[in-house]
């Protein structure tokens, strides 16, 4: 995974302090360094539940930290946004196909004898394309289509007539 620069507030080490001092109750287990840790964990794709496990608290505590510490909430949003953007970009490239530089190695008896740079072509993936379209244009691409009926359907009357035909046919045979 590429490395991403940390937001400026982490590099400046100027983290805002909580304004909820003196409200009573148990002291918070929140620490200022949790912002940077949470940001990096979100780059790895962790959920709030995973963050709670990492910080050894319950998920509701993580949610409270998001409310009490805006800088913590922002670090989560930024980390998740960067990761989601990378995944969306990868899905898009997979859907339309792409070309990437690659290296081919030749070996003989376990030793590399030659290497060549080349451009590897990845063809479009129909499954990725369908997934993309179903999410981007669900009204056109979803599996379930809504069909609106106009006019009336007279099933009861048709069933009554069919039953009458059966009774009439049976009467004729007798």
C-alpha positions as YAML, in Angstrom:
chain: A
units: angstrom
residues:
- id: 1
  name: UNK
  ca: [0.00, 0.00, 0.00]
- id: 2
  name: UNK
  ca: [1.28, 3.48, -0.81]
- id: 3
  name: UNK
  ca: [2.15, 5.67, 2.13]
- id: 4
  name: UNK
  ca: [0.04, 8.75, 2.60]
- id: 5
  name: UNK
  ca: [1.16, 11.92, 4.32]
- id: 6
  name: UNK
  ca: [-0.44, 12.50, 7.68]
- id: 7
  name: UNK
  ca: [-2.77, 15.48, 7.94]
- id: 8
  name: UNK
  ca: [-1.00, 18.63, 9.09]
- id: 9
  name: UNK
  ca: [-2.52, 18.58, 12.58]
- id: 10
  name: UNK
  ca: [-0.59, 15.36, 13.31]
- id: 11
  name: UNK
  ca: [2.73, 16.71, 12.13]
- id: 12
  name: UNK
  ca: [2.32, 19.98, 14.04]
- id: 13
  name: UNK
  ca: [1.48, 18.07, 17.24]
- id: 14
  name: UNK
  ca: [-1.15, 20.70, 18.00]
- id: 15
  name: UNK
  ca: [-4.05, 18.50, 19.02]
- id: 16
  name: UNK
  ca: [-7.02, 20.27, 20.58]
- id: 17
  name: UNK
  ca: [-7.89, 19.31, 24.11]
- id: 18
  name: UNK
  ca: [-11.40, 18.22, 25.02]
- id: 19
  name: UNK
  ca: [-13.65, 20.96, 26.34]
- id: 20
  name: UNK
  ca: [-15.62, 18.54, 28.54]
- id: 21
  name: UNK
  ca: [-13.46, 18.97, 31.65]
- id: 22
  name: UNK
  ca: [-15.12, 18.78, 35.03]
- id: 23
  name: UNK
  ca: [-18.27, 16.97, 33.93]
- id: 24
  name: UNK
  ca: [-17.76, 14.30, 36.59]
- id: 25
  name: UNK
  ca: [-17.82, 10.56, 36.15]
- id: 26
  name: UNK
  ca: [-15.04, 8.21, 35.24]
- id: 27
  name: UNK
  ca: [-11.90, 9.75, 33.69]
- id: 28
  name: UNK
  ca: [-11.60, 9.17, 29.96]
- id: 29
  name: UNK
  ca: [-9.17, 6.59, 28.65]
- id: 30
  name: UNK
  ca: [-8.73, 8.70, 25.50]
- id: 31
  name: UNK
  ca: [-5.18, 9.81, 24.68]
- id: 32
  name: UNK
  ca: [-4.08, 12.41, 22.15]
- id: 33
  name: UNK
  ca: [-1.98, 9.87, 20.22]
- id: 34
  name: UNK
  ca: [-5.17, 7.92, 19.40]
- id: 35
  name: UNK
  ca: [-5.84, 10.37, 16.53]
- id: 36
  name: UNK
  ca: [-2.77, 9.31, 14.61]
- id: 37
  name: UNK
  ca: [-3.22, 5.63, 15.44]
- id: 38
  name: UNK
  ca: [-6.89, 5.68, 14.40]
- id: 39
  name: UNK
  ca: [-6.02, 7.46, 11.14]
- id: 40
  name: UNK
  ca: [-3.44, 4.82, 10.23]
- id: 41
  name: UNK
  ca: [-5.76, 1.99, 11.22]
- id: 42
  name: UNK
  ca: [-8.53, 3.44, 9.04]
- id: 43
  name: UNK
  ca: [-6.10, 3.44, 6.11]
- id: 44
  name: UNK
  ca: [-5.96, -0.32, 6.64]
- id: 45
  name: UNK
  ca: [-9.74, -0.55, 6.41]
- id: 46
  name: UNK
  ca: [-10.66, -1.21, 10.04]
- id: 47
  name: UNK
  ca: [-14.19, -0.63, 11.33]
- id: 48
  name: UNK
  ca: [-15.23, 1.18, 14.50]
- id: 49
  name: UNK
  ca: [-15.64, -2.23, 16.12]
- id: 50
  name: UNK
  ca: [-12.03, -3.10, 15.21]
- id: 51
  name: UNK
  ca: [-10.88, 0.26, 16.63]
- id: 52
  name: UNK
  ca: [-12.63, -0.54, 19.91]
- id: 53
  name: UNK
  ca: [-10.81, -3.88, 20.09]
- id: 54
  name: UNK
  ca: [-7.48, -2.19, 19.31]
- id: 55
  name: UNK
  ca: [-7.97, 0.50, 21.98]
- id: 56
  name: UNK
  ca: [-9.36, -2.10, 24.42]
- id: 57
  name: UNK
  ca: [-12.70, -0.34, 24.90]
- id: 58
  name: UNK
  ca: [-16.27, -1.02, 23.81]
- id: 59
  name: UNK
  ca: [-17.58, 0.38, 20.53]
- id: 60
  name: UNK
  ca: [-19.82, 2.89, 22.33]
- id: 61
  name: UNK
  ca: [-16.67, 4.41, 23.86]
- id: 62
  name: UNK
  ca: [-15.22, 4.97, 20.39]
- id: 63
  name: UNK
  ca: [-18.51, 6.64, 19.41]
- id: 64
  name: UNK
  ca: [-18.30, 8.87, 22.50]
- id: 65
  name: UNK
  ca: [-14.71, 9.81, 21.65]
- id: 66
  name: UNK
  ca: [-15.93, 10.89, 18.20]
- id: 67
  name: UNK
  ca: [-18.42, 13.25, 19.88]
- id: 68
  name: UNK
  ca: [-16.08, 14.53, 22.60]
- id: 69
  name: UNK
  ca: [-12.94, 14.87, 20.48]
- id: 70
  name: UNK
  ca: [-13.61, 16.41, 17.04]
- id: 71
  name: UNK
  ca: [-10.00, 15.83, 15.98]
- id: 72
  name: UNK
  ca: [-10.45, 12.09, 16.61]
- id: 73
  name: UNK
  ca: [-13.64, 12.05, 14.55]
- id: 74
  name: UNK
  ca: [-11.91, 13.91, 11.70]
- id: 75
  name: UNK
  ca: [-8.96, 11.52, 11.70]
- id: 76
  name: UNK
  ca: [-11.37, 8.60, 11.29]
- id: 77
  name: UNK
  ca: [-13.22, 10.32, 8.45]
- id: 78
  name: UNK
  ca: [-10.00, 11.23, 6.64]
- id: 79
  name: UNK
  ca: [-8.50, 7.75, 6.97]
- id: 80
  name: UNK
  ca: [-11.69, 6.04, 5.80]
- id: 81
  name: UNK
  ca: [-12.09, 8.51, 2.92]
- id: 82
  name: UNK
  ca: [-8.56, 7.90, 1.61]
- id: 83
  name: UNK
  ca: [-9.04, 4.13, 1.79]
- id: 84
  name: UNK
  ca: [-12.47, 4.20, 0.16]
- id: 85
  name: UNK
  ca: [-11.12, 6.39, -2.64]
- id: 86
  name: UNK
  ca: [-8.26, 3.94, -3.31]
- id: 87
  name: UNK
  ca: [-10.68, 1.00, -3.42]
- id: 88
  name: UNK
  ca: [-13.05, 2.89, -5.73]
- id: 89
  name: UNK
  ca: [-10.15, 3.73, -8.04]
- id: 90
  name: UNK
  ca: [-9.01, 0.09, -8.10]
- id: 91
  name: UNK
  ca: [-12.54, -1.16, -8.77]
- id: 92
  name: UNK
  ca: [-12.91, 1.34, -11.60]
- id: 93
  name: UNK
  ca: [-9.60, 0.28, -13.18]
- id: 94
  name: UNK
  ca: [-10.61, -3.36, -12.85]
- id: 95
  name: UNK
  ca: [-13.99, -2.65, -14.45]
- id: 96
  name: UNK
  ca: [-12.56, -0.88, -17.51]
- id: 97
  name: UNK
  ca: [-9.24, -2.72, -17.75]
- id: 98
  name: UNK
  ca: [-5.83, -1.14, -17.41]
- id: 99
  name: UNK
  ca: [-2.16, -1.43, -18.25]
- id: 100
  name: UNK
  ca: [0.62, -1.49, -15.67]
- id: 101
  name: UNK
  ca: [4.40, -1.75, -15.89]
- id: 102
  name: UNK
  ca: [5.76, -5.13, -14.86]
- id: 103
  name: UNK
  ca: [9.03, -7.06, -14.88]
- id: 104
  name: UNK
  ca: [9.56, -10.57, -16.23]
- id: 105
  name: UNK
  ca: [12.42, -12.60, -14.79]
- id: 106
  name: UNK
  ca: [14.18, -15.52, -16.45]
- id: 107
  name: UNK
  ca: [15.85, -18.04, -14.18]
- id: 108
  name: UNK
  ca: [18.18, -20.96, -14.63]
- id: 109
  name: UNK
  ca: [18.90, -23.37, -11.78]
- id: 110
  name: UNK
  ca: [17.42, -20.95, -9.26]
- id: 111
  name: UNK
  ca: [19.48, -17.95, -10.44]
- id: 112
  name: UNK
  ca: [18.03, -14.91, -12.23]
- id: 113
  name: UNK
  ca: [19.61, -14.80, -15.66]
- id: 114
  name: UNK
  ca: [17.61, -12.02, -17.29]
- id: 115
  name: UNK
  ca: [14.91, -9.46, -16.53]
- id: 116
  name: UNK
  ca: [12.77, -7.44, -18.88]
- id: 117
  name: UNK
  ca: [10.42, -4.54, -18.33]
- id: 118
  name: UNK
  ca: [7.10, -4.72, -20.15]
- id: 119
  name: UNK
  ca: [3.55, -3.39, -19.98]
- id: 120
  name: UNK
  ca: [1.05, -5.89, -18.66]
- id: 121
  name: UNK
  ca: [-2.53, -5.56, -19.89]
- id: 122
  name: UNK
  ca: [-5.42, -6.41, -17.58]
- id: 123
  name: UNK
  ca: [-8.68, -6.86, -19.52]
- id: 124
  name: UNK
  ca: [-11.96, -5.37, -18.26]
- id: 125
  name: UNK
  ca: [-13.68, -7.47, -15.62]
- id: 126
  name: UNK
  ca: [-17.44, -7.82, -16.28]
- id: 127
  name: UNK
  ca: [-18.20, -8.60, -12.62]
- id: 128
  name: UNK
  ca: [-16.49, -5.40, -11.49]
- id: 129
  name: UNK
  ca: [-18.27, -3.44, -14.22]
- id: 130
  name: UNK
  ca: [-21.68, -4.80, -13.20]
- id: 131
  name: UNK
  ca: [-20.96, -4.08, -9.53]
- id: 132
  name: UNK
  ca: [-19.93, -0.53, -10.40]
- id: 133
  name: UNK
  ca: [-23.00, 0.09, -12.55]
- id: 134
  name: UNK
  ca: [-25.43, -1.42, -10.03]
- id: 135
  name: UNK
  ca: [-24.12, 0.99, -7.40]
- id: 136
  name: UNK
  ca: [-23.74, 4.05, -9.61]
- id: 137
  name: UNK
  ca: [-26.97, 3.66, -11.63]
- id: 138
  name: UNK
  ca: [-29.23, 1.33, -9.65]
- id: 139
  name: UNK
  ca: [-32.38, 2.42, -11.47]
- id: 140
  name: UNK
  ca: [-30.92, 1.07, -14.72]
- id: 141
  name: UNK
  ca: [-28.80, -1.88, -13.56]
- id: 142
  name: UNK
  ca: [-30.36, -3.44, -10.47]
- id: 143
  name: UNK
  ca: [-31.45, -7.08, -10.65]
- id: 144
  name: UNK
  ca: [-34.99, -6.41, -9.52]
- id: 145
  name: UNK
  ca: [-37.01, -4.34, -11.96]
- id: 146
  name: UNK
  ca: [-40.13, -2.54, -10.82]
- id: 147
  name: UNK
  ca: [-43.01, -3.14, -13.21]
- id: 148
  name: UNK
  ca: [-46.07, -0.92, -12.98]
- id: 149
  name: UNK
  ca: [-49.31, -2.36, -14.26]
- id: 150
  name: UNK
  ca: [-51.89, -0.24, -15.98]
- id: 151
  name: UNK
  ca: [-55.48, -1.31, -16.45]
- id: 152
  name: UNK
  ca: [-57.17, -3.98, -14.42]
- id: 153
  name: UNK
  ca: [-56.65, -7.69, -14.04]
- id: 154
  name: UNK
  ca: [-59.84, -9.68, -13.74]
- id: 155
  name: UNK
  ca: [-58.59, -12.98, -12.39]
- id: 156
  name: UNK
  ca: [-61.63, -13.76, -10.30]
- id: 157
  name: UNK
  ca: [-63.94, -13.46, -13.32]
- id: 158
  name: UNK
  ca: [-61.66, -15.62, -15.50]
- id: 159
  name: UNK
  ca: [-61.48, -18.32, -12.82]
- id: 160
  name: UNK
  ca: [-65.28, -18.33, -12.48]
- id: 161
  name: UNK
  ca: [-65.67, -18.75, -16.26]
- id: 162
  name: UNK
  ca: [-63.07, -21.56, -16.36]
- id: 163
  name: UNK
  ca: [-64.83, -23.38, -13.53]
- id: 164
  name: UNK
  ca: [-68.16, -23.01, -15.32]
- id: 165
  name: UNK
  ca: [-66.67, -24.53, -18.51]
- id: 166
  name: UNK
  ca: [-65.41, -27.53, -16.54]
- id: 167
  name: UNK
  ca: [-68.86, -28.01, -14.94]
- id: 168
  name: UNK
  ca: [-70.59, -27.69, -18.32]
- id: 169
  name: UNK
  ca: [-68.23, -30.21, -19.90]
- id: 170
  name: UNK
  ca: [-68.84, -32.65, -17.07]
- id: 171
  name: UNK
  ca: [-72.63, -32.23, -17.45]
- id: 172
  name: UNK
  ca: [-72.44, -33.02, -21.18]
- id: 173
  name: UNK
  ca: [-70.59, -36.28, -20.48]
- id: 174
  name: UNK
  ca: [-73.30, -37.43, -18.11]
...
